[in-house]
PDB file of C-alpha atoms in Angstrom:
ATOM      1  CA  MET I   1      -7.808 -10.855 -15.274  1.00 95.00           C
ATOM      2  CA  TRP I   2      -7.901  -7.875 -12.936  1.00 98.00           C
ATOM      3  CA  THR I   3      -5.491  -7.056 -10.120  1.00 98.00           C
ATOM      4  CA  LEU I   4      -7.008  -5.809  -6.887  1.00 98.00           C
ATOM      5  CA  THR I   5      -4.801  -3.506  -4.788  1.00 98.00           C
ATOM      6  CA  LEU I   6      -5.651  -2.885  -1.147  1.00 98.00           C
ATOM      7  CA  ASP I   7      -3.983  -1.096   1.752  1.00 97.00           C
ATOM      8  CA  THR I   8      -5.476  -0.229   5.143  1.00 95.00           C
ATOM      9  CA  ALA I   9      -2.258   0.356   7.150  1.00 95.00           C
ATOM     10  CA  THR I  10      -3.015   4.068   7.594  1.00 94.00           C
ATOM     11  CA  PRO I  11      -6.168   6.139   8.196  1.00 94.00           C
ATOM     12  CA  TYR I  12      -6.677   5.917   4.424  1.00 95.00           C
ATOM     13  CA  LEU I  13      -8.307   3.123   2.473  1.00 95.00           C
ATOM     14  CA  SER I  14      -6.304   2.653  -0.725  1.00 97.00           C
ATOM     15  CA  LEU I  15      -8.181   0.421  -3.134  1.00 97.00           C
ATOM     16  CA  GLY I  16      -7.792  -0.166  -6.852  1.00 98.00           C
ATOM     17  CA  LEU I  17      -8.546  -2.454  -9.785  1.00 98.00           C
ATOM     18  CA  PHE I  18      -6.064  -2.584 -12.649  1.00 98.00           C
ATOM     19  CA  ARG I  19      -5.462  -4.554 -15.836  1.00 97.00           C
ATOM     20  CA  GLY I  20      -2.681  -3.504 -18.174  1.00 95.00           C
ATOM     21  CA  ASP I  21      -2.975   0.247 -18.734  1.00 93.00           C
ATOM     22  CA  GLU I  22      -6.586   0.430 -17.633  1.00 95.00           C
ATOM     23  CA  GLY I  23      -7.909   0.650 -14.148  1.00 96.00           C
ATOM     24  CA  ILE I  24      -9.056   2.876 -11.358  1.00 97.00           C
ATOM     25  CA  GLY I  25      -8.053   3.566  -7.793  1.00 97.00           C
ATOM     26  CA  ARG I  26      -9.557   5.303  -4.798  1.00 97.00           C
ATOM     27  CA  ILE I  27      -7.976   6.789  -1.695  1.00 96.00           C
ATOM     28  CA  VAL I  28     -10.489   7.600   1.024  1.00 94.00           C
ATOM     29  CA  ARG I  29      -9.693   8.901   4.501  1.00 93.00           C
ATOM     30  CA  LEU I  30     -11.703   6.700   6.854  1.00 90.00           C
ATOM     31  CA  GLY I  31      -9.823   6.889  10.139  1.00 85.00           C
ATOM     32  CA  ARG I  32     -10.609   3.581  11.820  1.00 82.00           C
ATOM     33  CA  ARG I  33     -13.650   2.676   9.727  1.00 86.00           C
ATOM     34  CA  HIS I  34     -12.037   0.754   6.849  1.00 85.00           C
ATOM     35  CA  GLU I  35     -14.209  -2.311   7.337  1.00 88.00           C
ATOM     36  CA  GLU I  36     -17.399  -0.233   7.071  1.00 88.00           C
ATOM     37  CA  ALA I  37     -16.637   1.061   3.580  1.00 92.00           C
ATOM     38  CA  LEU I  38     -14.214  -1.370   1.944  1.00 94.00           C
ATOM     39  CA  PHE I  39     -16.659  -3.712   0.213  1.00 95.00           C
ATOM     40  CA  SER I  40     -19.089  -1.030  -0.937  1.00 95.00           C
ATOM     41  CA  ILE I  41     -16.207   0.934  -2.494  1.00 95.00           C
ATOM     42  CA  LEU I  42     -14.890  -2.274  -4.084  1.00 96.00           C
ATOM     43  CA  ASP I  43     -18.343  -2.996  -5.539  1.00 96.00           C
ATOM     44  CA  GLY I  44     -18.391   0.540  -6.959  1.00 96.00           C
ATOM     45  CA  LEU I  45     -14.969   0.080  -8.583  1.00 96.00           C
ATOM     46  CA  LEU I  46     -16.004  -3.264 -10.072  1.00 97.00           C
ATOM     47  CA  GLY I  47     -19.063  -1.564 -11.555  1.00 97.00           C
ATOM     48  CA  GLU I  48     -16.989   1.301 -12.976  1.00 96.00           C
ATOM     49  CA  VAL I  49     -14.601  -1.033 -14.815  1.00 96.00           C
ATOM     50  CA  GLY I  50     -17.327  -3.528 -15.730  1.00 96.00           C
ATOM     51  CA  ALA I  51     -15.756  -6.468 -13.906  1.00 96.00           C
ATOM     52  CA  ARG I  52     -16.887  -9.158 -11.486  1.00 95.00           C
ATOM     53  CA  LYS I  53     -15.059 -10.394  -8.389  1.00 95.00           C
ATOM     54  CA  GLU I  54     -14.496 -13.690 -10.197  1.00 96.00           C
ATOM     55  CA  GLU I  55     -12.245 -11.832 -12.652  1.00 97.00           C
ATOM     56  CA  ILE I  56      -9.732 -10.870  -9.950  1.00 98.00           C
ATOM     57  CA  GLY I  57      -6.604 -12.920 -10.665  1.00 98.00           C
ATOM     58  CA  ALA I  58      -4.150 -11.214  -8.316  1.00 98.00           C
ATOM     59  CA  VAL I  59      -4.413  -9.334  -5.044  1.00 98.00           C
ATOM     60  CA  VAL I  60      -1.636  -6.934  -4.007  1.00 98.00           C
ATOM     61  CA  LEU I  61      -1.810  -6.047  -0.326  1.00 98.00           C
ATOM     62  CA  GLY I  62      -0.007  -3.309   1.535  1.00 97.00           C
ATOM     63  CA  LYS I  63       1.843  -5.194   4.257  1.00 96.00           C
ATOM     64  CA  GLY I  64       2.557  -2.231   6.498  1.00 96.00           C
ATOM     65  CA  PRO I  65       3.999  -1.148   8.745  1.00 97.00           C
ATOM     66  CA  GLY I  66       0.993   0.520  10.249  1.00 93.00           C
ATOM     67  CA  SER I  67      -1.895   0.118  12.601  1.00 87.00           C
ATOM     68  CA  TYR I  68      -2.197  -3.476  13.830  1.00 89.00           C
ATOM     69  CA  THR I  69      -5.962  -3.572  13.290  1.00 89.00           C
ATOM     70  CA  GLY I  70      -5.663  -1.675  10.012  1.00 87.00           C
ATOM     71  CA  LEU I  71      -3.223  -4.225   8.619  1.00 91.00           C
ATOM     72  CA  ARG I  72      -5.481  -7.082   9.677  1.00 93.00           C
ATOM     73  CA  ILE I  73      -8.452  -5.612   7.797  1.00 93.00           C
ATOM     74  CA  ALA I  74      -6.626  -5.561   4.450  1.00 94.00           C
ATOM     75  CA  LEU I  75      -5.087  -8.967   5.041  1.00 95.00           C
ATOM     76  CA  ALA I  76      -8.364 -10.603   6.017  1.00 95.00           C
ATOM     77  CA  ALA I  77     -10.351  -9.007   3.190  1.00 96.00           C
ATOM     78  CA  GLY I  78      -7.663  -9.531   0.547  1.00 96.00           C
ATOM     79  CA  LEU I  79      -6.889 -13.107   1.527  1.00 97.00           C
ATOM     80  CA  GLY I  80     -10.609 -13.906   1.677  1.00 97.00           C
ATOM     81  CA  ILE I  81     -11.200 -12.535  -1.824  1.00 97.00           C
ATOM     82  CA  ALA I  82      -8.135 -14.378  -3.137  1.00 97.00           C
ATOM     83  CA  MET I  83      -9.175 -17.654  -1.556  1.00 97.00           C
ATOM     84  CA  ALA I  84     -12.744 -17.365  -2.828  1.00 96.00           C
ATOM     85  CA  HIS I  85     -11.651 -16.671  -6.409  1.00 95.00           C
ATOM     86  CA  GLY I  86      -8.351 -18.538  -6.688  1.00 96.00           C
ATOM     87  CA  ALA I  87      -6.272 -15.362  -7.025  1.00 98.00           C
ATOM     88  CA  GLN I  88      -2.551 -15.067  -6.285  1.00 98.00           C
ATOM     89  CA  VAL I  89      -1.591 -12.865  -3.318  1.00 98.00           C
ATOM     90  CA  TYR I  90       1.391 -10.497  -3.163  1.00 98.00           C
ATOM     91  CA  GLY I  91       2.701  -8.139  -0.511  1.00 97.00           C
ATOM     92  CA  VAL I  92       4.254  -4.696  -0.940  1.00 98.00           C
ATOM     93  CA  SER I  93       5.563  -2.308   1.703  1.00 97.00           C
ATOM     94  CA  SER I  94       2.923   0.328   2.439  1.00 98.00           C
ATOM     95  CA  LEU I  95       5.711   2.898   2.866  1.00 98.00           C
ATOM     96  CA  LEU I  96       7.100   2.082  -0.583  1.00 98.00           C
ATOM     97  CA  ALA I  97       3.624   2.390  -2.123  1.00 98.00           C
ATOM     98  CA  ALA I  98       3.270   5.804  -0.470  1.00 98.00           C
ATOM     99  CA  CYS I  99       6.491   7.227  -1.897  1.00 97.00           C
ATOM    100  CA  TRP I 100       6.726   5.380  -5.259  1.00 98.00           C
ATOM    101  CA  PRO I 101       4.786   8.053  -7.228  1.00 98.00           C
ATOM    102  CA  PHE I 102       7.228  10.713  -5.982  1.00 97.00           C
ATOM    103  CA  LEU I 103      10.483   8.874  -6.656  1.00 97.00           C
ATOM    104  CA  GLU I 104      12.273  10.147  -9.728  1.00 97.00           C
ATOM    105  CA  GLU I 105      14.550   7.839 -11.690  1.00 97.00           C
ATOM    106  CA  GLY I 106      18.083   8.534 -10.472  1.00 96.00           C
ATOM    107  CA  GLY I 107      16.768  11.228  -8.132  1.00 97.00           C
ATOM    108  CA  PRO I 108      17.433  11.650  -4.452  1.00 96.00           C
ATOM    109  CA  PRO I 109      16.061   9.129  -1.961  1.00 97.00           C
ATOM    110  CA  LEU I 110      12.797   9.869  -0.166  1.00 97.00           C
ATOM    111  CA  THR I 111      11.772   8.849   3.316  1.00 97.00           C
ATOM    112  CA  ALA I 112       8.110   7.944   3.712  1.00 97.00           C
ATOM    113  CA  LEU I 113       6.762   8.319   7.244  1.00 97.00           C
ATOM    114  CA  PHE I 114       3.529   7.191   8.863  1.00 97.00           C
ATOM    115  CA  THR I 115       2.662   8.650  12.237  1.00 95.00           C
ATOM    116  CA  ALA I 116       2.592   5.926  14.868  1.00 94.00           C
ATOM    117  CA  ARG I 117       1.683   6.151  18.542  1.00 90.00           C
ATOM    118  CA  ASN I 118       3.662   7.671  21.394  1.00 91.00           C
ATOM    119  CA  GLY I 119       5.377  10.308  19.250  1.00 92.00           C
ATOM    120  CA  LEU I 120       6.968   7.706  16.982  1.00 96.00           C
ATOM    121  CA  TYR I 121       6.958   7.260  13.225  1.00 97.00           C
ATOM    122  CA  TYR I 122       7.215   4.267  10.923  1.00 97.00           C
ATOM    123  CA  GLY I 123       9.695   5.191   8.233  1.00 97.00           C
ATOM    124  CA  ALA I 124      11.671   3.794   5.317  1.00 98.00           C
ATOM    125  CA  THR I 125      13.899   5.419   2.713  1.00 97.00           C
ATOM    126  CA  TYR I 126      13.732   4.476  -0.954  1.00 98.00           C
ATOM    127  CA  ALA I 127      15.214   5.486  -4.291  1.00 98.00           C
ATOM    128  CA  ARG I 128      14.389   4.519  -7.883  1.00 98.00           C
ATOM    129  CA  ARG I 129      17.208   3.045  -9.931  1.00 97.00           C
ATOM    130  CA  GLU I 130      16.783   1.506 -13.393  1.00 96.00           C
ATOM    131  CA  GLY I 131      13.013   1.507 -12.873  1.00 96.00           C
ATOM    132  CA  ARG I 132      13.290  -0.584  -9.719  1.00 97.00           C
ATOM    133  CA  PRO I 133      12.798   0.340  -6.089  1.00 98.00           C
ATOM    134  CA  LEU I 134      15.979   0.500  -4.045  1.00 98.00           C
ATOM    135  CA  VAL I 135      15.697   0.173  -0.280  1.00 98.00           C
ATOM    136  CA  VAL I 136      18.098   2.718   1.215  1.00 97.00           C
ATOM    137  CA  GLN I 137      16.842   2.259   4.804  1.00 96.00           C
ATOM    138  CA  PRO I 138      14.365  -0.556   5.590  1.00 97.00           C
ATOM    139  CA  PRO I 139      11.131   0.076   7.524  1.00 97.00           C
ATOM    140  CA  ARG I 140      11.807   1.008  11.128  1.00 97.00           C
ATOM    141  CA  LYS I 141      10.415   2.980  14.066  1.00 97.00           C
ATOM    142  CA  LEU I 142      11.834   6.468  14.451  1.00 96.00           C
ATOM    143  CA  LYS I 143      11.710   9.147  17.115  1.00 96.00           C
ATOM    144  CA  HIS I 144      11.203  12.744  16.013  1.00 93.00           C
ATOM    145  CA  SER I 145      14.873  13.459  16.761  1.00 94.00           C
ATOM    146  CA  GLU I 146      15.916  10.670  14.356  1.00 94.00           C
ATOM    147  CA  LEU I 147      14.033  11.977  11.320  1.00 94.00           C
ATOM    148  CA  PRO I 148      16.070  12.962   8.258  1.00 90.00           C
ATOM    149  CA  GLN I 149      16.186  16.697   7.639  1.00 88.00           C
ATOM    150  CA  GLU I 150      15.141  16.527   3.969  1.00 90.00           C
ATOM    151  CA  GLY I 151      13.290  14.342   1.503  1.00 94.00           C
ATOM    152  CA  LEU I 152      10.360  13.524   3.814  1.00 93.00           C
ATOM    153  CA  LEU I 153       6.831  12.476   2.910  1.00 94.00           C
ATOM    154  CA  LEU I 154       4.702  12.571   6.056  1.00 94.00           C
ATOM    155  CA  ASP I 155       1.492  10.535   6.215  1.00 95.00           C
ATOM    156  CA  THR I 156       1.112  10.298   2.437  1.00 96.00           C
ATOM    157  CA  PRO I 157      -1.354   7.433   1.827  1.00 97.00           C
ATOM    158  CA  PRO I 158      -0.212   4.332  -0.032  1.00 98.00           C
ATOM    159  CA  ASP I 159      -1.125   4.753  -3.704  1.00 98.00           C
ATOM    160  CA  PRO I 160      -3.329   2.029  -5.262  1.00 98.00           C
ATOM    161  CA  ARG I 161      -1.677   2.371  -8.693  1.00 98.00           C
ATOM    162  CA  ALA I 162       1.772   2.203  -7.066  1.00 98.00           C
ATOM    163  CA  LEU I 163       0.812  -1.115  -5.455  1.00 98.00           C
ATOM    164  CA  TYR I 164      -0.042  -2.351  -8.961  1.00 98.00           C
ATOM    165  CA  GLU I 165       3.138  -0.923 -10.536  1.00 98.00           C
ATOM    166  CA  LEU I 166       5.227  -2.568  -7.819  1.00 98.00           C
ATOM    167  CA  LEU I 167       3.747  -6.025  -8.490  1.00 97.00           C
ATOM    168  CA  PRO I 168       6.827  -7.164 -10.506  1.00 97.00           C
ATOM    169  CA  PHE I 169       8.954  -6.510  -7.405  1.00 97.00           C
ATOM    170  CA  ALA I 170       6.474  -7.865  -4.843  1.00 96.00           C
ATOM    171  CA  GLN I 171       6.944 -10.949  -2.740  1.00 90.00           C
ATOM    172  CA  LYS I 172       4.514 -13.771  -3.368  1.00 95.00           C
ATOM    173  CA  GLY I 173       2.340 -14.220  -0.331  1.00 95.00           C
ATOM    174  CA  VAL I 174       2.139 -11.579   2.341  1.00 94.00           C
ATOM    175  CA  GLU I 175       3.783 -11.305   5.729  1.00 91.00           C
ATOM    176  CA  PRO I 176       2.620  -8.245   7.696  1.00 92.00           C
ATOM    177  CA  ALA I 177       5.322  -5.813   8.829  1.00 91.00           C
ATOM    178  CA  TYR I 178       4.664  -5.243  12.509  1.00 88.00           C
ATOM    179  CA  LEU I 179       7.261  -2.976  14.086  1.00 85.00           C
TER     180      LEU I 179
END
């Protein structure tokens, strides 16, 4: 069975299909046009790995925080695919998926930030300990004056492979993180 990963919390569409060590992911900057491209890109990925939608056994969704409409697109599409094909659904923080590829085991914490409206940021700070994500500061809204002075990742898109790698630590089901 394949695992579909999907995040639309940011201006980027992060979409992937993974099974064991094989798989493929795409990150495409779409602004506010996720719904226009999502299913055609998914069909392309299915073709590249030689799979059918019926072979999707798990769906890992980025649960935000992020754009209200953006979050709804991933949730609606992902839940619809899961319901149609009997797949399990899991949720992962979009901020964690953005910084996971950059976290070094035992290294310093990193703060992932997504630009929000009105000069605010959505941010969370994570570290990697014993191969697991450690939440140093949970997702929150920050003003520019509240930003840490080091270890920042600004507007890095959630990584489709990171969503897959974080599946063992994901919550079953998905509850969007609206801040």
